[in-house]
């Protein structure tokens, strides 16, 4: 006969597993459809301003805003593309960015100067830092990189200007192009919609506005970005000698097609065989051979327990041989983050996505110290420790409470170990004591 205490523990355990299962379904849904519950209003907005019409041409200012709290655009950066509605529409000149291809401009051979781009679907890339001064534009020249709003609010905007005209007619109209794309895996852009004209005040006294303003909203989906995850989490604690590794095949399995990795001891000859990527292209990943095959591993270690505080060590390891992660960010969901007391060698910002619920925070590196996560090797890691105050109402070491609920690296959710594998307290004798007492009372009751 099972004790009521045992049955209650089993029911509670099943309830916890059910809640985690439902949470995983919600997470899968949100990842597929571009909604992130930790950043519900996240998007990238493209603003298209018709500024000035001169004869047969007009000037357009294009701005790209990263309205995401913790997801940034890393190199190779954005590659903005659209389709002109008129076949004769061309870009005569550009400032702050350039088209990747000029296209066929043979119809303008009699012109004193050929257009900058004659393609019906141009692909625009940002200038690199140090572009010629006469080709620069306000908020340009970042190599396509955009910071998240929390990490650096001064670098979440990129902009350029272009002069647009037609090939055969002088009767120009302000017609919006269609099919906008950012050229970054995972982002999907909607249709352009008309909004109130952009207003600005250069001198702070007189306001001027554009002729017409359109917006395009782009959303991110982790499932669209990559069919497999990009990071995983391992766990350990001072009260248990067992280290819980990343789940097997978290990001891929060895031996499957396309799963490339380097074993311990293998050196540069394999790296030299990788295809060289251009400045505006991303290098294919090559990771250290492991059971999880993830480029990034996050380790959460419960290090010490004091009377009023407990200490956690976080280690982020880059297992990708061919990529440095610049301006990385880590988002952690844990109920005790509302009581963070001190943090060492990381920056921290709470994410209060839902009012007073302060259980999520964002970590990122300190500039020129550990904001660059180097490629796989001895220096390919960043680590920090933090002190959290024990909250008498919620704090416990039991049932994996000290471990995070969710962890995301650079905006992509990491694979967590199953809850039933979390390191447990070595107090099995204590846990069985109530049931022994219960059975003793039953025997005494039966005898008397």
Short mmCIF file of C-alpha atoms in Angstrom, two decimals:
data_model
loop_
_atom_site.label_atom_id
_atom_site.label_comp_id
_atom_site.label_asym_id
_atom_site.label_seq_id
_atom_site.Cartn_x
_atom_site.Cartn_y
_atom_site.Cartn_z
CA UNK A 1 0.00 0.00 0.00
CA UNK A 2 1.36 3.45 -0.98
CA UNK A 3 1.44 6.21 1.58
CA UNK A 4 -0.75 9.30 1.00
CA UNK A 5 2.43 11.39 1.10
CA UNK A 6 3.88 9.37 -1.75
CA UNK A 7 0.69 9.68 -3.77
CA UNK A 8 0.58 13.42 -3.15
CA UNK A 9 4.22 13.75 -4.30
CA UNK A 10 3.48 11.75 -7.46
CA UNK A 11 0.42 13.85 -8.28
CA UNK A 12 2.35 17.05 -7.71
CA UNK A 13 5.19 15.76 -9.90
CA UNK A 14 2.73 14.85 -12.67
CA UNK A 15 1.14 18.30 -12.38
CA UNK A 16 4.54 19.97 -12.76
CA UNK A 17 5.33 17.84 -15.83
CA UNK A 18 1.91 18.67 -17.32
CA UNK A 19 2.50 22.42 -16.82
CA UNK A 20 5.94 22.13 -18.45
CA UNK A 21 4.40 20.19 -21.36
CA UNK A 22 1.75 22.87 -21.92
CA UNK A 23 4.46 25.55 -21.64
CA UNK A 24 6.52 23.78 -24.30
CA UNK A 25 3.50 23.68 -26.63
CA UNK A 26 2.93 27.41 -26.17
CA UNK A 27 6.65 28.04 -26.75
CA UNK A 28 6.61 25.94 -29.94
CA UNK A 29 3.58 27.84 -31.19
CA UNK A 30 5.19 31.20 -30.45
CA UNK A 31 8.49 30.24 -32.09
CA UNK A 32 6.69 29.11 -35.24
CA UNK A 33 4.50 32.15 -35.63
CA UNK A 34 6.98 34.88 -34.67
CA UNK A 35 5.61 35.78 -31.22
CA UNK A 36 7.94 35.88 -28.22
CA UNK A 37 6.19 35.95 -24.84
CA UNK A 38 9.29 37.53 -23.25
CA UNK A 39 9.21 40.40 -25.77
CA UNK A 40 5.59 40.60 -26.98
CA UNK A 41 5.99 43.81 -29.01
CA UNK A 42 9.24 42.86 -30.74
CA UNK A 43 9.56 43.67 -34.45
CA UNK A 44 11.72 45.38 -37.02
CA UNK A 45 10.00 48.33 -38.68
CA UNK A 46 10.98 49.69 -42.08
CA UNK A 47 9.91 53.32 -42.60
CA UNK A 48 9.68 54.56 -46.20
CA UNK A 49 9.53 58.37 -46.48
CA UNK A 50 8.81 60.20 -49.74
CA UNK A 51 10.75 63.39 -49.07
CA UNK A 52 11.17 65.54 -52.18
CA UNK A 53 10.07 65.50 -55.83
CA UNK A 54 12.33 67.20 -58.36
CA UNK A 55 11.32 66.99 -62.01
CA UNK A 56 11.22 63.33 -63.01
CA UNK A 57 12.82 62.00 -59.82
CA UNK A 58 12.08 61.98 -56.11
CA UNK A 59 14.10 61.39 -52.93
CA UNK A 60 13.28 58.57 -50.54
CA UNK A 61 14.59 58.06 -47.03
CA UNK A 62 14.50 54.47 -45.74
CA UNK A 63 14.91 53.79 -42.01
CA UNK A 64 15.23 50.38 -40.35
CA UNK A 65 14.34 50.31 -36.64
CA UNK A 66 15.10 47.31 -34.41
CA UNK A 67 12.25 47.38 -31.87
CA UNK A 68 13.45 44.17 -30.18
CA UNK A 69 14.59 44.31 -26.58
CA UNK A 70 17.23 41.57 -26.69
CA UNK A 71 17.56 40.29 -30.26
CA UNK A 72 20.10 42.11 -32.41
CA UNK A 73 21.23 41.83 -36.03
CA UNK A 74 24.76 40.46 -36.20
CA UNK A 75 27.01 40.29 -39.24
CA UNK A 76 26.54 39.91 -42.14
CA UNK A 77 23.63 42.21 -41.23
CA UNK A 78 20.50 43.20 -43.11
CA UNK A 79 20.15 42.97 -46.91
CA UNK A 80 16.98 44.91 -47.68
CA UNK A 81 15.11 43.94 -50.84
CA UNK A 82 11.82 44.83 -52.54
CA UNK A 83 10.12 44.65 -55.96
CA UNK A 84 9.30 47.82 -57.89
CA UNK A 85 5.75 47.93 -59.23
CA UNK A 86 6.91 49.72 -62.40
CA UNK A 87 9.36 47.94 -64.73
CA UNK A 88 11.07 51.23 -65.61
CA UNK A 89 11.76 52.32 -62.05
CA UNK A 90 15.47 52.77 -61.26
CA UNK A 91 17.71 54.09 -58.49
CA UNK A 92 19.78 56.98 -59.81
CA UNK A 93 21.93 57.53 -56.74
CA UNK A 94 22.27 56.43 -53.10
CA UNK A 95 23.74 57.73 -49.83
CA UNK A 96 24.38 55.61 -46.75
CA UNK A 97 23.99 52.29 -48.55
CA UNK A 98 24.46 50.67 -51.94
CA UNK A 99 22.84 48.10 -54.22
CA UNK A 100 24.67 44.79 -54.50
CA UNK A 101 24.18 44.72 -58.29
CA UNK A 102 23.73 47.47 -60.84
CA UNK A 103 21.76 45.30 -63.25
CA UNK A 104 21.09 45.92 -66.95
CA UNK A 105 21.12 49.69 -67.57
CA UNK A 106 21.58 49.48 -71.37
CA UNK A 107 18.44 51.57 -72.04
CA UNK A 108 20.28 54.53 -70.49
CA UNK A 109 23.38 54.30 -72.66
CA UNK A 110 22.73 57.78 -74.06
CA UNK A 111 22.55 59.33 -70.57
CA UNK A 112 25.57 61.22 -69.24
CA UNK A 113 25.52 58.97 -66.17
CA UNK A 114 24.17 55.45 -65.68
CA UNK A 115 21.76 54.78 -62.80
CA UNK A 116 23.08 53.25 -59.60
CA UNK A 117 20.73 50.25 -59.96
CA UNK A 118 18.34 49.16 -62.71
CA UNK A 119 17.13 45.86 -61.21
CA UNK A 120 13.42 45.34 -60.65
CA UNK A 121 14.26 43.65 -57.35
CA UNK A 122 17.29 45.48 -55.91
CA UNK A 123 19.18 44.17 -52.88
CA UNK A 124 20.51 47.00 -50.68
CA UNK A 125 23.37 46.56 -48.21
CA UNK A 126 24.71 48.98 -45.61
CA UNK A 127 28.09 50.67 -45.97
CA UNK A 128 30.91 49.53 -43.74
CA UNK A 129 32.34 51.95 -41.18
CA UNK A 130 34.75 54.37 -42.84
CA UNK A 131 32.75 54.88 -46.02
CA UNK A 132 33.57 58.01 -48.09
CA UNK A 133 32.24 61.12 -46.38
CA UNK A 134 30.31 62.33 -49.45
CA UNK A 135 28.41 58.98 -49.55
CA UNK A 136 27.53 58.83 -45.87
CA UNK A 137 24.07 59.46 -44.43
CA UNK A 138 22.75 59.92 -40.91
CA UNK A 139 22.69 56.59 -38.98
CA UNK A 140 24.45 54.72 -41.77
CA UNK A 141 27.60 52.72 -42.17
CA UNK A 142 27.30 49.98 -39.54
CA UNK A 143 27.85 47.03 -41.87
CA UNK A 144 24.18 46.06 -41.56
CA UNK A 145 24.42 45.46 -37.81
CA UNK A 146 21.68 46.69 -35.50
CA UNK A 147 21.90 46.59 -31.72
CA UNK A 148 18.97 45.61 -29.52
CA UNK A 149 17.20 48.44 -27.74
CA UNK A 150 18.50 47.49 -24.29
CA UNK A 151 22.15 46.86 -25.19
CA UNK A 152 22.73 50.09 -27.12
CA UNK A 153 19.76 52.33 -27.85
CA UNK A 154 21.96 54.61 -30.00
CA UNK A 155 22.62 51.87 -32.58
CA UNK A 156 19.22 50.29 -33.09
CA UNK A 157 18.52 52.46 -36.18
CA UNK A 158 19.97 52.30 -39.69
CA UNK A 159 19.04 54.67 -42.53
CA UNK A 160 19.89 55.60 -46.12
CA UNK A 161 18.60 57.88 -48.87
CA UNK A 162 18.13 57.27 -52.59
CA UNK A 163 17.09 59.21 -55.64
CA UNK A 164 14.52 57.28 -57.69
CA UNK A 165 13.15 57.89 -61.19
CA UNK A 166 11.66 56.24 -64.27
CA UNK A 167 13.22 55.22 -67.53
CA UNK A 168 10.61 56.26 -70.13
CA UNK A 169 8.22 58.76 -68.61
CA UNK A 170 8.40 61.96 -66.64
CA UNK A 171 4.97 61.46 -65.06
CA UNK A 172 6.11 60.01 -61.75
CA UNK A 173 3.82 58.94 -58.95
CA UNK A 174 4.54 57.92 -55.39
CA UNK A 175 4.00 54.17 -55.69
CA UNK A 176 5.15 51.82 -52.92
CA UNK A 177 7.11 48.71 -53.90
CA UNK A 178 6.05 45.27 -52.66
CA UNK A 179 7.55 42.03 -51.31
CA UNK A 180 9.95 43.50 -48.75
CA UNK A 181 12.55 41.16 -47.24
CA UNK A 182 15.38 41.74 -44.77
CA UNK A 183 17.62 39.01 -46.16
CA UNK A 184 18.09 37.48 -42.69
CA UNK A 185 16.89 33.93 -41.92
CA UNK A 186 13.83 33.89 -39.68
CA UNK A 187 12.43 37.32 -40.55
CA UNK A 188 9.20 37.69 -42.54
CA UNK A 189 7.91 41.12 -43.62
CA UNK A 190 4.29 42.07 -44.14
CA UNK A 191 2.69 44.44 -46.62
CA UNK A 192 3.41 48.16 -46.57
CA UNK A 193 0.72 50.32 -44.97
CA UNK A 194 0.21 54.08 -45.00
CA UNK A 195 0.85 55.95 -41.72
CA UNK A 196 0.99 59.56 -40.61
CA UNK A 197 3.81 61.49 -42.34
CA UNK A 198 7.11 61.58 -40.45
CA UNK A 199 7.70 64.92 -38.74
CA UNK A 200 11.04 66.40 -37.67
CA UNK A 201 12.32 69.64 -36.18
CA UNK A 202 15.95 70.34 -37.14
CA UNK A 203 16.15 73.58 -35.13
CA UNK A 204 13.67 72.67 -32.41
CA UNK A 205 11.26 75.45 -33.43
CA UNK A 206 9.76 74.69 -36.84
CA UNK A 207 8.29 71.27 -37.69
CA UNK A 208 8.48 69.86 -41.20
CA UNK A 209 7.04 66.63 -42.52
CA UNK A 210 7.56 64.25 -45.41
CA UNK A 211 5.19 64.05 -48.39
CA UNK A 212 4.08 60.52 -47.51
CA UNK A 213 5.18 57.77 -45.10
CA UNK A 214 4.70 54.01 -45.30
CA UNK A 215 5.65 51.34 -42.76
CA UNK A 216 6.61 47.68 -43.20
CA UNK A 217 6.71 45.39 -40.14
CA UNK A 218 8.99 42.35 -40.01
CA UNK A 219 8.67 39.58 -37.40
CA UNK A 220 11.17 36.92 -36.31
CA UNK A 221 10.46 33.20 -36.00
CA UNK A 222 13.09 30.85 -34.57
CA UNK A 223 11.52 27.92 -36.40
CA UNK A 224 11.85 29.72 -39.74
CA UNK A 225 15.39 30.80 -38.94
CA UNK A 226 16.63 27.26 -38.37
CA UNK A 227 14.88 23.87 -38.16
CA UNK A 228 17.22 22.91 -35.30
CA UNK A 229 18.09 24.88 -32.12
CA UNK A 230 21.39 26.74 -31.79
CA UNK A 231 22.15 26.37 -28.09
CA UNK A 232 21.58 24.09 -25.11
CA UNK A 233 21.80 24.21 -21.31
CA UNK A 234 23.65 22.02 -18.82
CA UNK A 235 23.14 22.09 -15.04
CA UNK A 236 25.02 21.36 -11.82
CA UNK A 237 24.84 22.21 -8.12
CA UNK A 238 27.12 22.12 -5.08
CA UNK A 239 24.77 19.70 -3.29
CA UNK A 240 24.96 17.02 -6.00
CA UNK A 241 28.04 15.52 -7.68
CA UNK A 242 26.14 14.79 -10.89
CA UNK A 243 26.52 17.22 -13.81
CA UNK A 244 23.44 17.18 -16.03
CA UNK A 245 24.70 17.60 -19.63
CA UNK A 246 22.85 19.09 -22.58
CA UNK A 247 20.21 16.69 -23.89
CA UNK A 248 21.50 14.33 -26.55
CA UNK A 249 21.08 15.56 -30.14
CA UNK A 250 19.85 18.97 -28.91
CA UNK A 251 21.04 20.71 -32.09
CA UNK A 252 21.95 17.73 -34.25
CA UNK A 253 23.30 14.19 -34.21
CA UNK A 254 26.74 13.02 -35.24
CA UNK A 255 26.75 10.93 -38.39
CA UNK A 256 23.69 12.52 -39.96
CA UNK A 257 24.03 14.34 -43.32
CA UNK A 258 25.12 17.94 -42.89
CA UNK A 259 26.28 17.46 -39.29
CA UNK A 260 29.90 18.62 -39.48
CA UNK A 261 32.10 18.69 -36.40
CA UNK A 262 35.75 18.57 -35.37
CA UNK A 263 36.94 15.95 -32.91
CA UNK A 264 39.34 16.74 -30.12
CA UNK A 265 42.86 17.11 -31.49
CA UNK A 266 41.84 17.97 -35.05
CA UNK A 267 43.32 21.26 -36.21
CA UNK A 268 43.44 23.76 -39.06
CA UNK A 269 43.44 21.47 -42.17
CA UNK A 270 39.70 20.90 -41.74
CA UNK A 271 39.09 24.60 -41.17
CA UNK A 272 40.88 25.47 -44.41
CA UNK A 273 38.42 23.27 -46.33
CA UNK A 274 35.47 25.47 -45.34
CA UNK A 275 34.08 27.73 -48.08
CA UNK A 276 35.17 31.33 -47.62
CA UNK A 277 32.27 33.71 -47.06
CA UNK A 278 32.23 37.26 -48.34
CA UNK A 279 31.71 40.25 -46.08
CA UNK A 280 27.93 40.13 -46.53
CA UNK A 281 27.60 36.35 -46.14
CA UNK A 282 27.59 34.09 -43.09
CA UNK A 283 30.15 31.31 -42.64
CA UNK A 284 28.62 27.81 -42.28
CA UNK A 285 28.95 26.55 -38.67
CA UNK A 286 31.55 23.97 -37.71
CA UNK A 287 31.21 22.82 -34.10
CA UNK A 288 33.15 20.69 -31.65
CA UNK A 289 31.99 17.08 -31.77
CA UNK A 290 29.67 16.44 -28.83
CA UNK A 291 26.55 14.52 -27.95
CA UNK A 292 24.47 17.68 -28.40
CA UNK A 293 26.25 19.27 -31.45
CA UNK A 294 25.30 22.83 -30.42
CA UNK A 295 27.42 25.89 -31.29
CA UNK A 296 26.62 27.46 -27.90
CA UNK A 297 26.41 25.76 -24.50
CA UNK A 298 25.17 27.61 -21.39
CA UNK A 299 26.05 26.07 -18.01
CA UNK A 300 24.12 27.04 -14.88
CA UNK A 301 25.88 26.08 -11.63
CA UNK A 302 24.37 26.60 -8.19
CA UNK A 303 27.64 27.39 -6.43
CA UNK A 304 27.04 28.28 -2.78
CA UNK A 305 24.38 28.86 -0.17
CA UNK A 306 24.62 31.48 2.56
CA UNK A 307 22.24 32.39 5.33
CA UNK A 308 20.40 35.06 3.34
CA UNK A 309 21.85 34.68 -0.17
CA UNK A 310 22.75 32.05 -2.74
CA UNK A 311 25.35 32.23 -5.52
CA UNK A 312 25.05 31.14 -9.15
CA UNK A 313 27.77 30.83 -11.79
CA UNK A 314 26.84 31.18 -15.47
CA UNK A 315 29.26 30.03 -18.18
CA UNK A 316 28.65 30.55 -21.90
CA UNK A 317 30.90 28.44 -24.13
CA UNK A 318 31.30 28.98 -27.88
CA UNK A 319 31.81 25.59 -29.56
CA UNK A 320 31.71 27.04 -33.09
CA UNK A 321 35.15 27.08 -34.72
CA UNK A 322 34.31 29.66 -37.36
CA UNK A 323 32.31 32.38 -35.64
CA UNK A 324 32.85 35.05 -33.02
CA UNK A 325 29.61 36.17 -31.37
CA UNK A 326 29.83 39.94 -30.98
CA UNK A 327 27.46 41.85 -28.69
CA UNK A 328 25.93 38.57 -27.48
CA UNK A 329 22.97 38.53 -25.11
CA UNK A 330 21.49 35.99 -22.72
CA UNK A 331 17.90 36.01 -21.46
CA UNK A 332 17.04 33.97 -18.36
CA UNK A 333 13.66 33.28 -16.78
CA UNK A 334 13.80 32.42 -13.07
CA UNK A 335 11.41 33.42 -10.23
CA UNK A 336 14.23 34.70 -7.97
CA UNK A 337 15.63 37.20 -10.51
CA UNK A 338 13.53 39.87 -8.83
CA UNK A 339 16.01 39.59 -5.94
CA UNK A 340 19.32 39.95 -7.83
CA UNK A 341 21.72 41.57 -5.35
CA UNK A 342 25.07 41.66 -7.13
CA UNK A 343 26.44 40.65 -10.52
CA UNK A 344 30.07 40.16 -11.51
CA UNK A 345 31.46 40.82 -15.05
CA UNK A 346 28.08 40.88 -16.89
CA UNK A 347 25.57 43.65 -17.50
CA UNK A 348 22.00 43.01 -16.36
CA UNK A 349 18.58 44.48 -17.13
CA UNK A 350 15.21 43.14 -15.90
CA UNK A 351 12.54 42.46 -18.52
CA UNK A 352 9.15 43.31 -17.10
CA UNK A 353 7.10 42.18 -20.08
CA UNK A 354 3.95 41.75 -17.99
CA UNK A 355 3.79 44.51 -15.41
CA UNK A 356 4.88 43.46 -11.94
CA UNK A 357 5.99 39.93 -12.90
CA UNK A 358 9.75 40.38 -12.58
CA UNK A 359 11.06 36.87 -13.27
CA UNK A 360 13.04 37.51 -16.47
CA UNK A 361 16.31 39.31 -17.04
CA UNK A 362 18.80 40.00 -19.80
CA UNK A 363 22.57 39.56 -19.45
CA UNK A 364 25.21 40.85 -21.85
CA UNK A 365 28.96 41.46 -21.87
CA UNK A 366 30.86 44.53 -20.78
CA UNK A 367 32.16 46.52 -23.76
CA UNK A 368 35.81 45.85 -24.67
CA UNK A 369 36.00 43.20 -21.94
CA UNK A 370 33.75 40.22 -22.65
CA UNK A 371 31.16 41.48 -25.17
CA UNK A 372 32.91 39.37 -27.84
CA UNK A 373 32.47 35.60 -27.45
CA UNK A 374 35.45 34.19 -29.36
CA UNK A 375 35.40 31.08 -31.53
CA UNK A 376 35.92 27.63 -30.01
CA UNK A 377 39.13 27.37 -28.00
CA UNK A 378 40.61 28.17 -24.62
CA UNK A 379 39.29 31.73 -24.72
CA UNK A 380 35.94 30.83 -26.25
CA UNK A 381 33.86 31.37 -23.14
CA UNK A 382 32.42 34.09 -20.93
CA UNK A 383 31.40 33.60 -17.33
CA UNK A 384 29.96 35.50 -14.44
CA UNK A 385 28.59 34.95 -10.96
CA UNK A 386 25.63 36.58 -9.27
CA UNK A 387 24.22 36.79 -5.77
CA UNK A 388 20.48 36.44 -5.23
CA UNK A 389 18.70 37.14 -1.99
CA UNK A 390 16.68 34.28 -0.55
CA UNK A 391 13.00 35.08 -0.56
CA UNK A 392 11.42 33.25 2.40
CA UNK A 393 8.11 33.05 0.58
CA UNK A 394 9.39 31.26 -2.52
CA UNK A 395 13.00 30.13 -2.05
CA UNK A 396 13.82 26.42 -1.88
CA UNK A 397 16.53 24.03 -3.07
CA UNK A 398 14.00 21.28 -3.64
CA UNK A 399 12.69 19.98 -6.98
CA UNK A 400 15.01 22.00 -9.18
CA UNK A 401 13.66 25.39 -8.09
CA UNK A 402 17.13 26.99 -8.27
CA UNK A 403 17.45 26.20 -11.99
CA UNK A 404 16.09 28.46 -14.76
CA UNK A 405 12.79 27.89 -16.53
CA UNK A 406 13.99 29.22 -19.90
CA UNK A 407 17.27 30.46 -21.36
CA UNK A 408 17.74 32.22 -24.70
CA UNK A 409 21.01 33.11 -26.40
CA UNK A 410 20.91 35.97 -28.94
CA UNK A 411 17.12 35.68 -28.96
CA UNK A 412 17.02 31.94 -29.77
CA UNK A 413 15.66 29.64 -27.08
CA UNK A 414 18.06 26.99 -25.79
CA UNK A 415 17.23 23.32 -25.22
CA UNK A 416 16.82 22.57 -21.49
CA UNK A 417 17.34 19.19 -19.80
CA UNK A 418 14.14 17.37 -18.77
CA UNK A 419 12.88 18.45 -15.31
CA UNK A 420 13.10 14.93 -13.87
CA UNK A 421 16.87 14.95 -14.49
CA UNK A 422 17.63 18.12 -12.53
CA UNK A 423 20.20 17.71 -9.72
CA UNK A 424 18.34 16.81 -6.51
CA UNK A 425 19.15 17.24 -2.84
CA UNK A 426 20.95 14.23 -1.30
CA UNK A 427 18.27 13.76 1.34
CA UNK A 428 16.53 10.56 0.27
CA UNK A 429 16.61 9.39 3.88
CA UNK A 430 14.74 12.48 4.98
CA UNK A 431 12.16 12.21 2.22
CA UNK A 432 11.34 8.62 3.14
CA UNK A 433 11.03 9.40 6.86
CA UNK A 434 7.42 10.70 6.74
CA UNK A 435 6.21 7.55 5.01
CA UNK A 436 7.96 5.33 7.63
CA UNK A 437 6.32 7.30 10.43
CA UNK A 438 3.00 6.95 8.65
CA UNK A 439 3.36 3.16 8.40
CA UNK A 440 4.40 2.97 12.08
CA UNK A 441 1.19 4.71 13.08
CA UNK A 442 -0.80 2.29 10.91
CA UNK A 443 0.80 -0.73 12.61
CA UNK A 444 0.21 0.71 16.08
CA UNK A 445 -3.41 1.46 15.20
CA UNK A 446 -3.88 -2.09 13.92
CA UNK A 447 -2.34 -3.63 17.06
CA UNK A 448 -4.37 -1.57 19.51
#
